[in-house]
XYZ file of C-alpha atoms in Angstrom:
179
model
C 10.413 11.502 -10.586
C 8.256 13.727 -8.421
C 4.776 12.794 -7.160
C 3.330 15.173 -9.783
C 5.305 13.360 -12.499
C 3.915 10.039 -11.236
C 0.358 11.326 -11.483
C 1.094 12.598 -15.014
C 2.499 9.150 -15.856
C -0.735 7.588 -14.600
C -2.778 9.910 -16.810
C -0.637 9.068 -19.873
C -0.952 5.308 -19.258
C -4.510 4.764 -17.964
C -4.534 1.128 -19.137
C -2.059 0.318 -16.352
C -4.495 1.615 -13.763
C -7.727 -0.041 -14.868
C -9.203 -1.823 -11.871
C -10.344 -5.340 -12.794
C -13.633 -6.671 -11.480
C -13.112 -8.209 -8.026
C -13.227 -11.983 -7.964
C -16.593 -13.369 -6.874
C -16.615 -14.188 -3.218
C -18.511 -13.583 -0.017
C -16.980 -10.162 0.638
C -16.668 -8.639 -2.857
C -19.555 -10.608 -4.382
C -18.364 -9.571 -7.865
C -19.272 -5.921 -7.371
C -17.823 -3.397 -9.827
C -14.721 -1.511 -8.792
C -14.208 1.105 -11.494
C -11.280 3.531 -11.342
C -12.182 7.004 -10.253
C -10.725 10.488 -10.084
C -8.651 11.570 -7.069
C -10.655 12.996 -4.197
C -10.292 16.421 -2.620
C -13.345 16.372 -0.347
C -13.573 15.470 3.346
C -15.173 12.022 2.866
C -14.833 9.486 0.073
C -18.029 9.208 -1.944
C -19.086 6.025 -3.800
C -17.024 5.550 -6.957
C -14.183 7.833 -5.815
C -10.624 6.840 -4.944
C -7.820 8.058 -2.738
C -4.627 8.557 -4.751
C -1.257 9.541 -3.286
C 2.409 8.588 -3.392
C 4.531 6.972 -0.706
C 8.258 6.306 -0.466
C 9.412 2.992 -1.918
C 9.468 0.390 0.880
C 12.542 -1.559 1.930
C 12.648 -5.191 0.833
C 10.378 -7.468 2.823
C 13.497 -9.516 3.573
C 14.981 -6.483 5.381
C 11.870 -5.496 7.328
C 11.587 -8.509 9.634
C 14.257 -9.942 11.937
C 14.170 -13.271 13.723
C 15.879 -13.495 17.095
C 16.245 -16.319 19.564
C 16.132 -15.564 23.278
C 15.796 -17.454 26.503
C 12.778 -16.856 28.691
C 12.524 -18.695 32.001
C 15.049 -21.242 30.763
C 13.221 -21.931 27.491
C 14.462 -21.007 24.036
C 11.977 -18.642 22.367
C 12.068 -17.478 18.750
C 10.614 -14.044 18.059
C 10.032 -12.094 14.869
C 10.666 -8.351 15.238
C 10.293 -5.342 12.999
C 13.808 -4.256 11.977
C 15.188 -0.728 12.286
C 14.573 -0.273 8.527
C 11.000 -1.480 9.005
C 10.369 0.856 11.936
C 11.867 3.823 10.076
C 9.713 3.113 7.015
C 6.573 2.713 9.112
C 7.223 6.066 10.834
C 7.906 7.738 7.478
C 4.535 6.504 6.136
C 2.678 7.552 9.310
C 4.155 11.064 9.060
C 3.524 11.309 5.310
C -0.122 10.205 5.588
C -0.732 12.664 8.449
C 0.717 15.504 6.346
C -1.524 14.599 3.385
C -4.682 15.093 5.483
C -6.517 12.487 3.397
C -10.304 12.159 3.371
C -11.833 9.362 5.399
C -12.590 5.954 3.945
C -16.087 4.606 4.623
C -15.998 2.636 7.876
C -15.842 -1.119 7.307
C -15.860 -0.820 3.512
C -14.072 -3.546 1.560
C -11.263 -2.026 -0.503
C -9.484 -2.333 -3.821
C -5.796 -1.402 -3.546
C -3.575 -0.650 -6.541
C 0.145 -0.123 -5.941
C 2.120 1.212 -8.904
C 5.732 0.707 -7.843
C 8.474 2.878 -9.346
C 11.710 1.359 -7.982
C 14.705 3.506 -7.042
C 17.154 1.591 -9.273
C 17.401 -1.159 -11.889
C 18.071 -4.043 -9.482
C 15.842 -7.094 -9.777
C 12.896 -6.649 -7.427
C 10.064 -8.983 -6.548
C 6.763 -7.067 -6.758
C 5.125 -9.467 -4.321
C 7.408 -8.130 -1.541
C 5.905 -4.629 -1.748
C 2.287 -4.918 -0.532
C 2.736 -6.256 3.003
C 5.113 -3.527 4.193
C 2.893 -0.813 2.716
C -0.352 -2.333 4.001
C 1.019 -2.685 7.533
C 2.390 0.866 7.508
C -0.956 2.248 6.269
C -2.744 0.302 9.007
C -0.453 1.897 11.624
C -1.097 5.292 9.977
C -4.807 4.580 10.685
C -5.812 5.018 7.040
C -8.031 1.946 7.449
C -8.978 -0.273 10.372
C -7.062 -3.313 9.115
C -5.462 -4.504 5.891
C -7.799 -7.518 5.970
C -10.386 -5.134 4.431
C -8.540 -5.390 1.094
C -10.425 -7.707 -1.258
C -8.810 -6.628 -4.519
C -5.025 -6.156 -4.680
C -3.078 -5.168 -7.782
C 0.646 -4.387 -7.995
C 2.214 -3.013 -11.176
C 5.754 -1.931 -12.030
C 6.470 1.614 -13.207
C 9.602 3.376 -14.420
C 12.765 3.637 -12.330
C 12.716 6.818 -10.218
C 15.070 8.181 -7.606
C 14.602 7.725 -4.669
C 11.689 5.468 -5.640
C 7.942 5.912 -5.055
C 4.761 3.901 -4.932
C 1.609 5.457 -6.363
C -1.208 4.209 -4.117
C -4.838 4.107 -5.270
C -7.488 2.969 -2.774
C -11.057 2.479 -3.975
C -13.914 1.379 -1.707
C -15.863 -1.477 -3.298
C -19.489 -0.288 -3.473
C -21.920 -2.266 -1.362
C -19.281 -4.512 0.223
C -18.662 -4.280 3.979
C -16.530 -6.246 6.425
C -19.511 -8.142 7.822
C -20.479 -9.628 4.453
C-alpha cells in the first residue's frame, strides 16, 4: 500500500482518525484537539495537522541491546541502540528531511496519532510502536522532545508491504511546555 493509498484509507475511514479530547491535566488542561486537514504551508496554523507516512519500525525488542562491560575493574551494564535501531533512525531522519515539513509551533504541546499498517500478519503489540517513532522524530528535529506529546493514540490499519505508519501531529491550541 503506497502512502497515497494510506491517505485514501484515512479519508474512507475518518472515524479511526478522530482525535479524542485530551485528558484534563496541567499541560493539556482539557483543550480541544480536533482533527484537521493536512498542511502545505510553511508554518502550522492553529487547528492544522502535519500528516505523513513513515516506514514501519522494527520491534522495540530489537531496537535496544544490553551489554555488560568492564570499566576500571567494575562491571558496567549499558543499553545501546542496535544496528536495526540506528538504521531505522537514519531512515526516518532522511525521510523527514526529504518531506520538507512545515514547522511546528515552538514549545507547543502535541497530539500524536499513529495509524500502523504492519508489513505482515504476525502478532504485533501496538504499544511497541510509539517509542521508536517518537525517538526517531526527535532525532529528525521535527520537535524539540517527545515529552511535548500530551495526547497519544495508536491504531491498527490493514496489512501492507513493506509496512507503513501514517503519522498525524496536531498542536494542542493554547497549551505550551511551560504550562
